[in-house]
């Protein structure tokens, strides 16, 4: 996924553990937790976080990307543009 263009992509609940997204563009992407639904589609009130553990995002464009509740342990953000990114 090096240099991938994921502009405005919906990546809720994605598992990208250990992936290389160097120089990728995730401008306005949503890489957040996804709501877990019950067997009939009803809300359970629980969420599955996006897993970005150990992901390489060096020199990536992460402007306005939503990482709400994402697991970013050991992610490499060296040189990444995090302008207006949501990191809570």
Tab-separated table of N, CA and C in Angstrom:
chain	number	residue	atom	x	y	z
A	1	UNK	N	0.819	-1.205	0.000
A	1	UNK	CA	0.000	0.000	0.000
A	1	UNK	C	0.859	1.265	0.000
A	2	UNK	N	2.128	1.130	-0.324
A	2	UNK	CA	3.014	2.291	-0.413
A	2	UNK	C	2.468	3.230	-1.476
A	3	UNK	N	2.357	4.517	-1.110
A	3	UNK	CA	1.862	5.589	-1.987
A	3	UNK	C	0.406	5.392	-2.429
A	4	UNK	N	-0.357	4.578	-1.724
A	4	UNK	CA	-1.771	4.363	-2.072
A	4	UNK	C	-2.570	5.643	-1.861
A	5	UNK	N	-3.571	5.864	-2.709
A	5	UNK	CA	-4.475	7.001	-2.548
A	5	UNK	C	-5.769	6.488	-1.923
A	6	UNK	N	-5.916	6.754	-0.619
A	6	UNK	CA	-7.098	6.334	0.130
A	6	UNK	C	-7.898	7.557	0.578
A	7	UNK	N	-7.875	8.593	-0.221
A	7	UNK	CA	-8.596	9.823	0.079
A	7	UNK	C	-10.070	9.523	0.340
A	8	UNK	N	-10.561	10.002	1.469
A	8	UNK	CA	-11.964	9.866	1.881
A	8	UNK	C	-12.431	8.410	2.033
A	9	UNK	N	-11.508	7.475	2.150
A	9	UNK	CA	-11.886	6.066	2.306
A	9	UNK	C	-12.511	5.816	3.673
A	10	UNK	N	-13.482	4.917	3.726
A	10	UNK	CA	-14.068	4.483	4.985
A	10	UNK	C	-13.369	3.185	5.379
A	11	UNK	N	-12.483	3.273	6.371
A	11	UNK	CA	-11.705	2.129	6.827
A	11	UNK	C	-12.030	1.796	8.277
A	12	UNK	N	-13.283	1.998	8.672
A	12	UNK	CA	-13.701	1.715	10.043
A	12	UNK	C	-13.474	0.246	10.370
A	13	UNK	N	-12.812	-0.005	11.491
A	13	UNK	CA	-12.601	-1.364	11.971
A	13	UNK	C	-11.566	-2.168	11.193
A	14	UNK	N	-10.853	-1.546	10.285
A	14	UNK	CA	-9.876	-2.236	9.445
A	14	UNK	C	-8.715	-2.802	10.274
A	15	UNK	N	-8.138	-3.900	9.810
A	15	UNK	CA	-6.940	-4.464	10.436
A	15	UNK	C	-5.789	-4.317	9.452
A	16	UNK	N	-4.936	-3.340	9.689
A	16	UNK	CA	-3.777	-3.096	8.832
A	16	UNK	C	-2.481	-3.324	9.590
A	17	UNK	N	-2.549	-4.127	10.620
A	17	UNK	CA	-1.387	-4.386	11.473
A	17	UNK	C	-0.136	-4.670	10.642
A	18	UNK	N	0.923	-3.870	10.897
A	18	UNK	CA	2.211	-4.073	10.255
A	18	UNK	C	2.296	-3.661	8.797
A	19	UNK	N	1.259	-3.054	8.234
A	19	UNK	CA	1.261	-2.650	6.825
A	19	UNK	C	2.183	-1.463	6.582
A	20	UNK	N	2.646	-1.339	5.352
A	20	UNK	CA	3.482	-0.208	4.956
A	20	UNK	C	2.652	0.743	4.106
A	21	UNK	N	2.296	1.883	4.697
A	21	UNK	CA	1.531	2.927	4.022
A	21	UNK	C	2.391	4.178	3.845
A	22	UNK	N	3.687	3.991	3.686
A	22	UNK	CA	4.589	5.123	3.494
A	22	UNK	C	4.140	5.951	2.297
A	23	UNK	N	4.137	7.260	2.477
A	23	UNK	CA	3.780	8.223	1.431
A	23	UNK	C	2.349	8.060	0.903
A	24	UNK	N	1.514	7.321	1.631
A	24	UNK	CA	0.113	7.160	1.224
A	24	UNK	C	-0.668	8.444	1.503
A	25	UNK	N	-1.780	8.595	0.827
A	25	UNK	CA	-2.668	9.736	1.021
A	25	UNK	C	-3.960	9.216	1.643
A	26	UNK	N	-4.205	9.638	2.895
A	26	UNK	CA	-5.437	9.269	3.588
A	26	UNK	C	-6.232	10.521	3.951
A	27	UNK	N	-6.111	11.563	3.147
A	27	UNK	CA	-6.793	12.829	3.403
A	27	UNK	C	-8.291	12.595	3.598
A	28	UNK	N	-8.784	13.039	4.736
A	28	UNK	CA	-10.209	12.928	5.104
A	28	UNK	C	-10.714	11.483	5.183
A	29	UNK	N	-9.818	10.530	5.346
A	29	UNK	CA	-10.245	9.129	5.505
A	29	UNK	C	-10.773	8.921	6.921
A	30	UNK	N	-11.578	7.894	7.102
A	30	UNK	CA	-12.102	7.539	8.426
A	30	UNK	C	-11.526	6.178	8.792
A	31	UNK	N	-10.536	6.208	9.702
A	31	UNK	CA	-9.852	4.992	10.153
A	31	UNK	C	-10.147	4.864	11.643
A	32	UNK	N	-11.390	4.651	11.954
A	32	UNK	CA	-11.875	4.702	13.330
A	32	UNK	C	-12.521	3.373	13.712
A	33	UNK	N	-13.095	3.357	14.895
A	33	UNK	CA	-13.808	2.163	15.361
A	33	UNK	C	-15.131	2.022	14.611
A	34	UNK	N	-15.562	0.785	14.425
A	34	UNK	CA	-16.834	0.516	13.765
A	34	UNK	C	-17.815	-0.029	14.813
A	35	UNK	N	-19.061	0.377	14.694
A	35	UNK	CA	-20.092	-0.103	15.620
A	35	UNK	C	-20.375	-1.583	15.361
A	36	UNK	N	-20.497	-2.345	16.446
A	36	UNK	CA	-20.814	-3.769	16.342
A	36	UNK	C	-22.326	-3.923	16.438
A	37	UNK	N	-22.897	-4.601	15.458
A	37	UNK	CA	-24.340	-4.816	15.423
A	37	UNK	C	-24.674	-6.233	15.860
A	38	UNK	N	-25.881	-6.399	16.377
A	38	UNK	CA	-26.376	-7.717	16.751
A	38	UNK	C	-26.843	-8.478	15.526
A	39	UNK	N	-27.326	-9.701	15.706
A	39	UNK	CA	-27.729	-10.558	14.581
A	39	UNK	C	-28.874	-9.980	13.742
A	40	UNK	N	-29.657	-9.088	14.324
A	40	UNK	CA	-30.766	-8.475	13.587
A	40	UNK	C	-30.461	-7.042	13.185
A	41	UNK	N	-29.175	-6.656	13.264
A	41	UNK	CA	-28.756	-5.324	12.863
A	41	UNK	C	-28.896	-4.268	13.934
A	42	UNK	N	-29.370	-4.660	15.121
A	42	UNK	CA	-29.543	-3.691	16.199
A	42	UNK	C	-28.183	-3.342	16.820
A	43	UNK	N	-28.065	-2.151	17.345
A	43	UNK	CA	-26.828	-1.705	17.975
A	43	UNK	C	-26.585	-2.449	19.282
A	44	UNK	N	-25.336	-2.851	19.502
A	44	UNK	CA	-24.975	-3.494	20.762
A	44	UNK	C	-24.339	-2.489	21.721
A	45	UNK	N	-24.036	-1.299	21.204
A	45	UNK	CA	-23.362	-0.292	22.016
A	45	UNK	C	-21.864	-0.539	22.125
A	46	UNK	N	-21.370	-1.543	21.394
A	46	UNK	CA	-19.943	-1.857	21.423
A	46	UNK	C	-19.300	-1.476	20.093
A	47	UNK	N	-17.978	-1.296	20.132
A	47	UNK	CA	-17.241	-0.871	18.936
A	47	UNK	C	-15.998	-1.734	18.742
A	48	UNK	N	-15.608	-1.952	17.495
A	48	UNK	CA	-14.389	-2.670	17.147
A	48	UNK	C	-13.414	-1.639	16.593
A	49	UNK	N	-12.273	-1.415	17.282
A	49	UNK	CA	-11.344	-0.377	16.828
A	49	UNK	C	-10.564	-0.784	15.585
A	50	UNK	N	-10.193	0.199	14.786
A	50	UNK	CA	-9.275	-0.050	13.677
A	50	UNK	C	-7.925	-0.419	14.278
A	51	UNK	N	-7.234	-1.391	13.688
A	51	UNK	CA	-5.947	-1.854	14.205
A	51	UNK	C	-4.829	-1.394	13.279
A	52	UNK	N	-4.069	-0.409	13.742
A	52	UNK	CA	-2.929	0.106	12.994
A	52	UNK	C	-1.636	-0.151	13.758
A	53	UNK	N	-1.604	-1.193	14.543
A	53	UNK	CA	-0.423	-1.525	15.331
A	53	UNK	C	0.767	-1.754	14.405
A	54	UNK	N	1.840	-1.015	14.660
A	54	UNK	CA	3.066	-1.185	13.891
A	54	UNK	C	2.992	-0.743	12.444
A	55	UNK	N	1.958	-0.014	12.066
A	55	UNK	CA	1.813	0.454	10.685
A	55	UNK	C	2.848	1.541	10.395
A	56	UNK	N	3.393	1.500	9.194
A	56	UNK	CA	4.349	2.523	8.769
A	56	UNK	C	3.598	3.570	7.952
A	57	UNK	N	3.490	4.776	8.518
A	57	UNK	CA	2.811	5.897	7.864
A	57	UNK	C	3.788	7.043	7.627
A	58	UNK	N	5.054	6.724	7.460
A	58	UNK	CA	6.063	7.764	7.286
A	58	UNK	C	5.799	8.552	6.005
A	59	UNK	N	5.885	9.882	6.146
A	59	UNK	CA	5.672	10.825	5.038
A	59	UNK	C	4.283	10.729	4.412
A	60	UNK	N	3.324	10.168	5.129
A	60	UNK	CA	1.951	10.046	4.615
A	60	UNK	C	1.181	11.354	4.815
A	61	UNK	N	0.189	11.576	3.966
A	61	UNK	CA	-0.710	12.718	4.097
A	61	UNK	C	-1.920	12.250	4.902
A	62	UNK	N	-1.955	12.640	6.169
A	62	UNK	CA	-3.029	12.240	7.074
A	62	UNK	C	-3.892	13.434	7.463
A	63	UNK	N	-3.928	14.455	6.624
A	63	UNK	CA	-4.681	15.663	6.933
A	63	UNK	C	-6.173	15.351	7.057
A	64	UNK	N	-6.740	15.815	8.148
A	64	UNK	CA	-8.166	15.665	8.441
A	64	UNK	C	-8.622	14.205	8.520
A	65	UNK	N	-7.698	13.281	8.750
A	65	UNK	CA	-8.050	11.869	8.899
A	65	UNK	C	-8.592	11.628	10.300
A	66	UNK	N	-9.625	10.821	10.412
A	66	UNK	CA	-10.248	10.511	11.699
A	66	UNK	C	-9.747	9.148	12.192
A	67	UNK	N	-8.925	9.187	13.259
A	67	UNK	CA	-8.388	7.978	13.863
A	67	UNK	C	-9.054	7.706	15.216
A	68	UNK	N	-10.299	8.132	15.413
A	68	UNK	CA	-10.983	7.979	16.693
A	68	UNK	C	-10.963	6.522	17.164
A	69	UNK	N	-10.412	6.306	18.350
A	69	UNK	CA	-10.340	5.003	19.013
A	69	UNK	C	-9.506	3.965	18.259
A	70	UNK	N	-8.715	4.380	17.274
A	70	UNK	CA	-7.864	3.432	16.546
A	70	UNK	C	-6.682	3.017	17.412
A	71	UNK	N	-6.263	1.769	17.291
A	71	UNK	CA	-5.075	1.282	17.990
A	71	UNK	C	-3.870	1.592	17.109
A	72	UNK	N	-3.050	2.555	17.555
A	72	UNK	CA	-1.899	2.987	16.772
A	72	UNK	C	-0.590	2.720	17.511
A	73	UNK	N	-0.569	1.702	18.366
A	73	UNK	CA	0.639	1.367	19.115
A	73	UNK	C	1.783	1.070	18.144
A	74	UNK	N	2.919	1.683	18.405
A	74	UNK	CA	4.140	1.480	17.628
A	74	UNK	C	4.016	1.874	16.165
A	75	UNK	N	3.022	2.696	15.800
A	75	UNK	CA	2.902	3.188	14.430
A	75	UNK	C	4.020	4.190	14.158
A	76	UNK	N	4.565	4.160	12.960
A	76	UNK	CA	5.624	5.076	12.539
A	76	UNK	C	4.981	6.251	11.814
A	77	UNK	N	4.977	7.412	12.464
A	77	UNK	CA	4.383	8.618	11.900
A	77	UNK	C	5.443	9.638	11.503
A	78	UNK	N	6.685	9.205	11.373
A	78	UNK	CA	7.798	10.097	11.061
A	78	UNK	C	7.542	10.829	9.739
A	79	UNK	N	7.505	12.143	9.798
A	79	UNK	CA	7.319	12.957	8.605
A	79	UNK	C	5.895	13.031	8.100
A	80	UNK	N	4.948	12.380	8.777
A	80	UNK	CA	3.546	12.402	8.343
A	80	UNK	C	2.926	13.774	8.592
A	81	UNK	N	2.043	14.184	7.701
A	81	UNK	CA	1.305	15.441	7.856
A	81	UNK	C	0.016	15.123	8.592
A	82	UNK	N	-0.056	15.545	9.857
A	82	UNK	CA	-1.205	15.265	10.721
A	82	UNK	C	-2.088	16.498	10.934
A	83	UNK	N	-2.016	17.469	10.055
A	83	UNK	CA	-2.794	18.690	10.188
A	83	UNK	C	-4.293	18.362	10.303
A	84	UNK	N	-4.882	18.808	11.402
A	84	UNK	CA	-6.321	18.628	11.679
A	84	UNK	C	-6.761	17.164	11.752
A	85	UNK	N	-5.839	16.243	11.973
A	85	UNK	CA	-6.203	14.826	12.163
A	85	UNK	C	-6.812	14.659	13.559
A	86	UNK	N	-7.740	13.716	13.685
A	86	UNK	CA	-8.377	13.414	14.976
A	86	UNK	C	-7.689	12.184	15.543
A	87	UNK	N	-7.018	12.361	16.681
A	87	UNK	CA	-6.216	11.288	17.265
A	87	UNK	C	-6.662	10.931	18.676
A	88	UNK	N	-7.943	10.888	18.944
A	88	UNK	CA	-8.393	10.549	20.306
A	88	UNK	C	-9.047	9.204	20.373
